[in-house]
mmCIF file of C-alpha atoms in Angstrom:
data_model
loop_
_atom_site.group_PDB
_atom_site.id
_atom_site.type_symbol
_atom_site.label_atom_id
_atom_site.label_comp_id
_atom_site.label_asym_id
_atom_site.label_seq_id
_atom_site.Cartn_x
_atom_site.Cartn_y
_atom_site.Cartn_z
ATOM 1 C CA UNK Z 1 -41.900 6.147 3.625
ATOM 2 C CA UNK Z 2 -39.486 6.438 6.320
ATOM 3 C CA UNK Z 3 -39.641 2.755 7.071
ATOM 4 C CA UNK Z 4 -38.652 1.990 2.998
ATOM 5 C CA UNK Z 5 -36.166 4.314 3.161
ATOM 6 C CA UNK Z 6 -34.666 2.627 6.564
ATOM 7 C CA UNK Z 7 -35.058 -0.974 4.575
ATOM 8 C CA UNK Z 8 -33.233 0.263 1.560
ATOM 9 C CA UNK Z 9 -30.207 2.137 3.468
ATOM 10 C CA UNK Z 10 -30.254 -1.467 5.490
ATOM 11 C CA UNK Z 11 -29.773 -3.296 2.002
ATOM 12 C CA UNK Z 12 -27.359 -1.276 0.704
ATOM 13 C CA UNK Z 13 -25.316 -1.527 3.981
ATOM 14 C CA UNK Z 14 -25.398 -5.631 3.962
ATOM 15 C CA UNK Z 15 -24.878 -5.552 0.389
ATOM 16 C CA UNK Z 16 -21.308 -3.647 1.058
ATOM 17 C CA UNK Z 17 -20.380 -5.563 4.026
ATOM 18 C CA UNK Z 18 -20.801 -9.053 1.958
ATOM 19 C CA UNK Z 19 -19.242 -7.719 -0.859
ATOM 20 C CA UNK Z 20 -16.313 -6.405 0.897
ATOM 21 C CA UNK Z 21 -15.924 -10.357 3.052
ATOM 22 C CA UNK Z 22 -16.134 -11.704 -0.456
ATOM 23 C CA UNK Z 23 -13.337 -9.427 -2.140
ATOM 24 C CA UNK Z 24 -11.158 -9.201 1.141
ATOM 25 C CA UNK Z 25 -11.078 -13.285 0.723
ATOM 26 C CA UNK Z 26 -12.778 -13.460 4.201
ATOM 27 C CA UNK Z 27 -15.350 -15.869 2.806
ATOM 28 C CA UNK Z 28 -13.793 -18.453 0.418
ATOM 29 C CA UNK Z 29 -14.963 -19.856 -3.083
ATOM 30 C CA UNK Z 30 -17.502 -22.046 -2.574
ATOM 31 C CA UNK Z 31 -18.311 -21.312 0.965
ATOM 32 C CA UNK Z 32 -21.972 -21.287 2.074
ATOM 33 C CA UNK Z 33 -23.899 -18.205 2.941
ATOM 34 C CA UNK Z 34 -27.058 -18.465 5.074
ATOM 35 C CA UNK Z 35 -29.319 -15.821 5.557
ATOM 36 C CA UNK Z 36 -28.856 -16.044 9.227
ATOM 37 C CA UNK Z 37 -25.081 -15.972 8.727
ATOM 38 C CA UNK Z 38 -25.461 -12.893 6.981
ATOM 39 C CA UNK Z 39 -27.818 -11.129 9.662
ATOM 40 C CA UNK Z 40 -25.011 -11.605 12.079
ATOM 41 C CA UNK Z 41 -22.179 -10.694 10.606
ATOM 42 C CA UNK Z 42 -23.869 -7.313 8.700
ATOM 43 C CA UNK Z 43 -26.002 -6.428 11.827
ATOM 44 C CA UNK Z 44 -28.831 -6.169 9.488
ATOM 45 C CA UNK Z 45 -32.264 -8.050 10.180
ATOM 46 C CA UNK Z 46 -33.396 -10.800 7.766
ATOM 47 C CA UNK Z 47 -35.316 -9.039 4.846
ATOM 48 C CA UNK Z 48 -33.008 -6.411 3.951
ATOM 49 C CA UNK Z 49 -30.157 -9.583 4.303
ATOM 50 C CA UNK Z 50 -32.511 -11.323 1.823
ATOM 51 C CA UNK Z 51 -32.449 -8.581 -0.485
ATOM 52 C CA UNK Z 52 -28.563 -7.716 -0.515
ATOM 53 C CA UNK Z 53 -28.059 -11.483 -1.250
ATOM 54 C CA UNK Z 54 -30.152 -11.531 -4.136
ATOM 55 C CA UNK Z 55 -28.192 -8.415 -5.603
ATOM 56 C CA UNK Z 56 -25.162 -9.884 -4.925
ATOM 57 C CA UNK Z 57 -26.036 -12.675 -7.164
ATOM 58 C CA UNK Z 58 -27.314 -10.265 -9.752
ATOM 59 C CA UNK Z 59 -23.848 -8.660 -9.692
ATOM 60 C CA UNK Z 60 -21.846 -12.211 -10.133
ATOM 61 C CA UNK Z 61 -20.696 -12.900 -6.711
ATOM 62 C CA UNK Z 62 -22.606 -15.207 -5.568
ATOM 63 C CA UNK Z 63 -24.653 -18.159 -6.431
ATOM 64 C CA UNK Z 64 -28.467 -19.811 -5.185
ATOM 65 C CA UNK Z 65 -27.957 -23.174 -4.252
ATOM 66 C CA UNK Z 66 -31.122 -25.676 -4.902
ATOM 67 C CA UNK Z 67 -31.354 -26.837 -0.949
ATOM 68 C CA UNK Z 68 -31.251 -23.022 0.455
ATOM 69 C CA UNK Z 69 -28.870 -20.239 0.959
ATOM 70 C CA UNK Z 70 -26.080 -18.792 -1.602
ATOM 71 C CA UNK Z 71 -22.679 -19.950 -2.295
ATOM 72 C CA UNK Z 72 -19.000 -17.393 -2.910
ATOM 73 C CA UNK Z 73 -18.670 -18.300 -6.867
ATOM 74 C CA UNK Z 74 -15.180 -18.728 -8.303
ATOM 75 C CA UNK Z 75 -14.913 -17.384 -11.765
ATOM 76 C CA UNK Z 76 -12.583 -18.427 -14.814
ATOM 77 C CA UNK Z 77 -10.247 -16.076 -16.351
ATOM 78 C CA UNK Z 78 -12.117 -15.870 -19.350
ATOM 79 C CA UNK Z 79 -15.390 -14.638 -17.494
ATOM 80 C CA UNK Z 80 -12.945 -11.662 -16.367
ATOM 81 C CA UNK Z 81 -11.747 -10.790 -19.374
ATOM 82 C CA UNK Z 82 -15.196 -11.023 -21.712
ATOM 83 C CA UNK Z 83 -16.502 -8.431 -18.076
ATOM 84 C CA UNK Z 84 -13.613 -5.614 -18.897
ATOM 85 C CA UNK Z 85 -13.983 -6.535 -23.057
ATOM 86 C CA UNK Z 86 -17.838 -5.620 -22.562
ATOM 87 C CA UNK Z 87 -16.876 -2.334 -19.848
ATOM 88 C CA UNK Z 88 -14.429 -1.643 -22.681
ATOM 89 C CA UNK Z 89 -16.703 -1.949 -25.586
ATOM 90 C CA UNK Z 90 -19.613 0.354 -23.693
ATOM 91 C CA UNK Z 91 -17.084 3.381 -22.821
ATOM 92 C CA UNK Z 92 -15.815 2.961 -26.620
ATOM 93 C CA UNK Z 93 -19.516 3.651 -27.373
ATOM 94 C CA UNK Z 94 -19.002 6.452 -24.923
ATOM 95 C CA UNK Z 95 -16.419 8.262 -26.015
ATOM 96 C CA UNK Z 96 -17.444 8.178 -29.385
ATOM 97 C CA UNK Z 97 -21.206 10.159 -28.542
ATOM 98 C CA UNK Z 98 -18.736 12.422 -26.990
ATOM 99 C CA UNK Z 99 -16.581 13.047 -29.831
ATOM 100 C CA UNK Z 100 -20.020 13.311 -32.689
ATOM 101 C CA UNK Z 101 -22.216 15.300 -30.572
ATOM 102 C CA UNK Z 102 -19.326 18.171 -29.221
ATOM 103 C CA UNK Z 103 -17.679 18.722 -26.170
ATOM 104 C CA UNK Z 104 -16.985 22.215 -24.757
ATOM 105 C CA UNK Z 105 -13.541 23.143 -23.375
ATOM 106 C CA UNK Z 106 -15.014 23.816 -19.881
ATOM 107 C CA UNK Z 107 -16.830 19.831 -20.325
ATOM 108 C CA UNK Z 108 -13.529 18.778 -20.729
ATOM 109 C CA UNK Z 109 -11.322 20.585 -17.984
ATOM 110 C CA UNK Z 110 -12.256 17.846 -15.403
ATOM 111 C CA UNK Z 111 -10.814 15.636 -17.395
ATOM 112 C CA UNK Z 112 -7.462 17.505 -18.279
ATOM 113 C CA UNK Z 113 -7.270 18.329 -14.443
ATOM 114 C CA UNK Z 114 -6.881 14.359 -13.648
ATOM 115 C CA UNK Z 115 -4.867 13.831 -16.657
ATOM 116 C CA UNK Z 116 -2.358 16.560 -14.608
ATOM 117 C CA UNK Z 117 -2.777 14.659 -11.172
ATOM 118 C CA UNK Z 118 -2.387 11.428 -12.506
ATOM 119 C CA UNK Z 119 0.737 12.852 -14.591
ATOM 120 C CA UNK Z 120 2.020 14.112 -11.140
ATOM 121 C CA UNK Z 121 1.822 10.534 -9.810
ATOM 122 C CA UNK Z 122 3.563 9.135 -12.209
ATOM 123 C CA UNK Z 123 6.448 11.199 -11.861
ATOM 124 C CA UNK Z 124 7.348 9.201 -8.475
ATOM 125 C CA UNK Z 125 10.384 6.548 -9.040
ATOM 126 C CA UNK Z 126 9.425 3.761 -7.935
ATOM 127 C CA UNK Z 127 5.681 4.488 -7.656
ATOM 128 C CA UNK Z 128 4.704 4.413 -3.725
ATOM 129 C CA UNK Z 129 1.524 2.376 -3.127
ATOM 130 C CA UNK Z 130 0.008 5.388 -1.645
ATOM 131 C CA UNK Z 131 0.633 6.700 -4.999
ATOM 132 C CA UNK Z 132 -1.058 3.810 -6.403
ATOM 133 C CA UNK Z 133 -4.165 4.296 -4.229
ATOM 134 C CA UNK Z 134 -4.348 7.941 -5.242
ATOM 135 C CA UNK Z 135 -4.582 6.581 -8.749
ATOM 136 C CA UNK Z 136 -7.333 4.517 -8.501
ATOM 137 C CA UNK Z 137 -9.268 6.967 -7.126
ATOM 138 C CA UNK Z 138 -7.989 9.610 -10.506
ATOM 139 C CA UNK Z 139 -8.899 6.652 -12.451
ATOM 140 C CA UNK Z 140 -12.044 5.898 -11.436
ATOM 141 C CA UNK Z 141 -13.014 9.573 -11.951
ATOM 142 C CA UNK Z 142 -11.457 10.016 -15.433
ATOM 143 C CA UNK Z 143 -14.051 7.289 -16.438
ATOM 144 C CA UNK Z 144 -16.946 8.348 -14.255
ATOM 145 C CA UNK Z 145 -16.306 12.159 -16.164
ATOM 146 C CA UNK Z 146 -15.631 10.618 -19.815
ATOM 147 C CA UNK Z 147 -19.013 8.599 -19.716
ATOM 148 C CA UNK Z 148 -20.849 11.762 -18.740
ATOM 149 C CA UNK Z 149 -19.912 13.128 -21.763
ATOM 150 C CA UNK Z 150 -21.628 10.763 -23.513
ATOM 151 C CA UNK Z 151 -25.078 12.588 -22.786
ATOM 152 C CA UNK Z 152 -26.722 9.495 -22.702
ATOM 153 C CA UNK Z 153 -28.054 8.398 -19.523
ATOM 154 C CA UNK Z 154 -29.398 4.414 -20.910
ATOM 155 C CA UNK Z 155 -25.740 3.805 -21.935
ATOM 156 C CA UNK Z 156 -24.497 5.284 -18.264
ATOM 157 C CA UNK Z 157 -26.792 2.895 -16.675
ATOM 158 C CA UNK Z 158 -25.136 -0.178 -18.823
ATOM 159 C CA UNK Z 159 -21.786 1.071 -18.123
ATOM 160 C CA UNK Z 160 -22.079 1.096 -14.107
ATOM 161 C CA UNK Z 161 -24.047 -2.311 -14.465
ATOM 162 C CA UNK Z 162 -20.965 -3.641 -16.620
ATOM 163 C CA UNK Z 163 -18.611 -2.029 -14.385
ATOM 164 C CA UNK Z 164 -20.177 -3.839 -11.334
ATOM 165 C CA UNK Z 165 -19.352 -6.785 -12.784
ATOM 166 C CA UNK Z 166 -16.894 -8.479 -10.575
ATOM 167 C CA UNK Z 167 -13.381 -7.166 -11.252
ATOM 168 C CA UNK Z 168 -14.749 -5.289 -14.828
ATOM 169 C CA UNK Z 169 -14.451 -1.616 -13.240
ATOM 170 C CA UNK Z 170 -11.410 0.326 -14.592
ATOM 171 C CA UNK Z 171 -9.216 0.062 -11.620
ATOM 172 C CA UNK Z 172 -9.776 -3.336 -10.759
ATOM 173 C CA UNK Z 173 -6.475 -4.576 -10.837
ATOM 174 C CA UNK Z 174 -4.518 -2.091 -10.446
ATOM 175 C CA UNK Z 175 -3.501 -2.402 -6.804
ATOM 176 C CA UNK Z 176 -2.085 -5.795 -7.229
ATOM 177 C CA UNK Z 177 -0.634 -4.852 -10.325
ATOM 178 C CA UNK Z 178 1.224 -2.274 -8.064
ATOM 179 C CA UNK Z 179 3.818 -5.012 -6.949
ATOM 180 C CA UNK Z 180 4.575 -6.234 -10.756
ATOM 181 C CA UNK Z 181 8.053 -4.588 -12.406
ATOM 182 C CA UNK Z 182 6.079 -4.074 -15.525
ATOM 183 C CA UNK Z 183 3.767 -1.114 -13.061
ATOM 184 C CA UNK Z 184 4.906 1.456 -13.617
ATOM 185 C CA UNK Z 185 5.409 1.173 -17.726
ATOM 186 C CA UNK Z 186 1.876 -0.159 -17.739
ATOM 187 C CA UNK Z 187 0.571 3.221 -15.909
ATOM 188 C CA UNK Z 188 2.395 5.117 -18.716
ATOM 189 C CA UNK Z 189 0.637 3.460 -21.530
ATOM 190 C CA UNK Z 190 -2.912 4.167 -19.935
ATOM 191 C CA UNK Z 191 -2.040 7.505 -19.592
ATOM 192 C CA UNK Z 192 -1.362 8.096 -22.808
ATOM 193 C CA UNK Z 193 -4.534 6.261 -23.742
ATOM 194 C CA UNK Z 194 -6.564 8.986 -21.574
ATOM 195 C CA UNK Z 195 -4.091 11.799 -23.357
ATOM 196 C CA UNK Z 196 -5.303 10.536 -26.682
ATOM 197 C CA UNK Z 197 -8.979 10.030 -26.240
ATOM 198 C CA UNK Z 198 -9.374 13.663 -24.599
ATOM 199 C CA UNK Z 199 -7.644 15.046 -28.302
ATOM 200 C CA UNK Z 200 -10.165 12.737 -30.394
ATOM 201 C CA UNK Z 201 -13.297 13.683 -28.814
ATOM 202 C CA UNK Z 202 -11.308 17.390 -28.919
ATOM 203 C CA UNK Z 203 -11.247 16.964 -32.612
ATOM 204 C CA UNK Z 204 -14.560 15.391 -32.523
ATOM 205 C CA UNK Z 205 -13.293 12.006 -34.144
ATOM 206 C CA UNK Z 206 -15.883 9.612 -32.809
ATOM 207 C CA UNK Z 207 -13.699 6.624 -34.654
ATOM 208 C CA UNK Z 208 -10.896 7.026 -33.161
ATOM 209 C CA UNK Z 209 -11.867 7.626 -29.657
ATOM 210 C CA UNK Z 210 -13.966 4.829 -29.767
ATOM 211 C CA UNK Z 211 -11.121 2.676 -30.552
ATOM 212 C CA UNK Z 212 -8.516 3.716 -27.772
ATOM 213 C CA UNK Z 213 -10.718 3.003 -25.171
ATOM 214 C CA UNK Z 214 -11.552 -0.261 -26.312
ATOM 215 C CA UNK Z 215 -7.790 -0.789 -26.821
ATOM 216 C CA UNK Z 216 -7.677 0.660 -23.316
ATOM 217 C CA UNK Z 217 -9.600 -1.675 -22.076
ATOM 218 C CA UNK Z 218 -7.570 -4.696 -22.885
ATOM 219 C CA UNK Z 219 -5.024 -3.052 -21.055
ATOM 220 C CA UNK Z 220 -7.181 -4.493 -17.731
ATOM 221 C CA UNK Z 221 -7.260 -7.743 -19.246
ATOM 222 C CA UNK Z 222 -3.274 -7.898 -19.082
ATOM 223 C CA UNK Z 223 -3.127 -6.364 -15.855
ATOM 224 C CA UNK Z 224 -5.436 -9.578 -15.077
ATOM 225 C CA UNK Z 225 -3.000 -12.320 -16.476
ATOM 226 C CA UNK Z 226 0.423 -10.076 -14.613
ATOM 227 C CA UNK Z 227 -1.643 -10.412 -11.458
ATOM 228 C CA UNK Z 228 -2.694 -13.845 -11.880
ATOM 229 C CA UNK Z 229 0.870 -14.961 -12.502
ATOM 230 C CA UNK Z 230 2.003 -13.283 -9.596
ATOM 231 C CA UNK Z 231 -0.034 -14.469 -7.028
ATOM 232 C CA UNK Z 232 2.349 -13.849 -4.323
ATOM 233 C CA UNK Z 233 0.865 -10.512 -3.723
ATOM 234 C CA UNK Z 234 -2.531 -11.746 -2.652
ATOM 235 C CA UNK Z 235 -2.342 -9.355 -0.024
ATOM 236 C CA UNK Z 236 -3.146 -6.312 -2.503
ATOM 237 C CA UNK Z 237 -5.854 -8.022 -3.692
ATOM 238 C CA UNK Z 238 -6.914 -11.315 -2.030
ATOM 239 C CA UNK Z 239 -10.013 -11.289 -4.277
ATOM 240 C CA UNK Z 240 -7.494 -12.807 -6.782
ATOM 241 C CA UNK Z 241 -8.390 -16.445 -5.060
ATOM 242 C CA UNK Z 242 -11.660 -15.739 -6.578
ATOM 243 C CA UNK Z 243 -10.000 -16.894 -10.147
ATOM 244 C CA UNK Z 244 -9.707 -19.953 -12.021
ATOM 245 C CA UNK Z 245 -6.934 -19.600 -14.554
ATOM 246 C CA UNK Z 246 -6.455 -22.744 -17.105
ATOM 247 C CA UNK Z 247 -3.955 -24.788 -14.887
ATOM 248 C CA UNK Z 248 -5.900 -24.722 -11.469
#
């Protein structure tokens, strides 16, 4: 048992350390990854290696090639923005079990306490991008809390599986949207999105919640095209190479 247990903590450890050379653009679209490439630079031996490359391609990132070994996939706009309609479409589903099957006032304090943090943040003119870190971690929560609500673990699993997807989860643009003059306006309108789905589940209208957060969602998807025209901040997020738009 101890042995799995070691294997398993070993995947999960290469599985973060490729991910995180993938997103930081260390390796490039369409570079090779051997399994003996991976060993050395994760420190982890060959099996778990194996195994972390395998999820990795599960999750999008990368793709088998015939001859041997895996390949850094580029993806097209449009494979972005059907991940965060399908995130979007899930936590709609979400919000709206929360809204039909009752939510207690103490269920929803959580919630109202990162509505007030996030509120806090926003008060900043311009918004630092400390302040902008802080916020993905209040954002990230705000949906991790709002899908609990949802009592319903099968449709928790989908929405961490969709949010794995690569750039799908809720924040996953938001630090190179940080640089855009259009930041801080866009930060107000999600807000108020959050504000609005906390009254409808409130006042248990599962229609209505449903809807803002699929509206909400589309929000992401112009954060996507801002960033994608602006790729002069590839610092914030050099995973943005990782994207084909229609003219490359």
């Amino acid at each position: 048992m101890a042995e799995v247990d070691r294997s398993v903590s070993q995947t999960v450890k290469a599985q973060l350390a490729l991910r995180d050379q993938i997103l930081s653009g260390t390796l490039r679209p369409g570079e090779r990854i051997s399994e003996l490439q991976a060993v050395e630079t994760t420190g982890a031996s060959r099996t778990p290696v194996r195994m972390a490359l395998v999820r990795l391609e599960e999750e999008g990132l990368l793709e088998a090639i015939p001859s041997g070994g895996f390949m850094v996939k580029a993806f097209s706009e449009r494979d972005i923005s059907d991940s965060i309609e399908l995130r979007g479409t899930l936590e709609g589903l979400a919000a709206r079990f929360a809204a039909e099957r009752g939510v207690s006032a103490r269920e929803l304090e959580p919630l109202k306490e990162c509505l007030a943090a996030i509120d806090e943040l926003l008060r900043q003119v311009p918004i630092s991008v400390d302040a902008f870190s802080s916020y993905v971690t209040l954002n990230a929560r705000f949906h991790a809390l709002l899908t609990e609500l949802s009592r319903s673990p099968p449709l928790i699993r989908q929405i961490d599986r969709a949010s794995a997807l690569p750039f799908a989860s809720p924040s996953g643009f938001v630090m190179a949207q940080s640089a855009l003059p259009e930041a801080q306006q866009i930060l107000i309108i999600g807000q108020e999105h959050h504000r609005v789905v906390i009254d409808a589940i409130e006042n248990r209208e599962g229609a209505r919640a449903e809807a803002v957060m699929r509206e909400h969602a589309r929000l992401a998807v112009r954060n996507l095209r801002l960033a994608l025209r602006n790729r002069t901040h590839l610092d914030l997020l050099p995973a943005l190479a990782l994207i084909r738009t229609a003219t490359d």
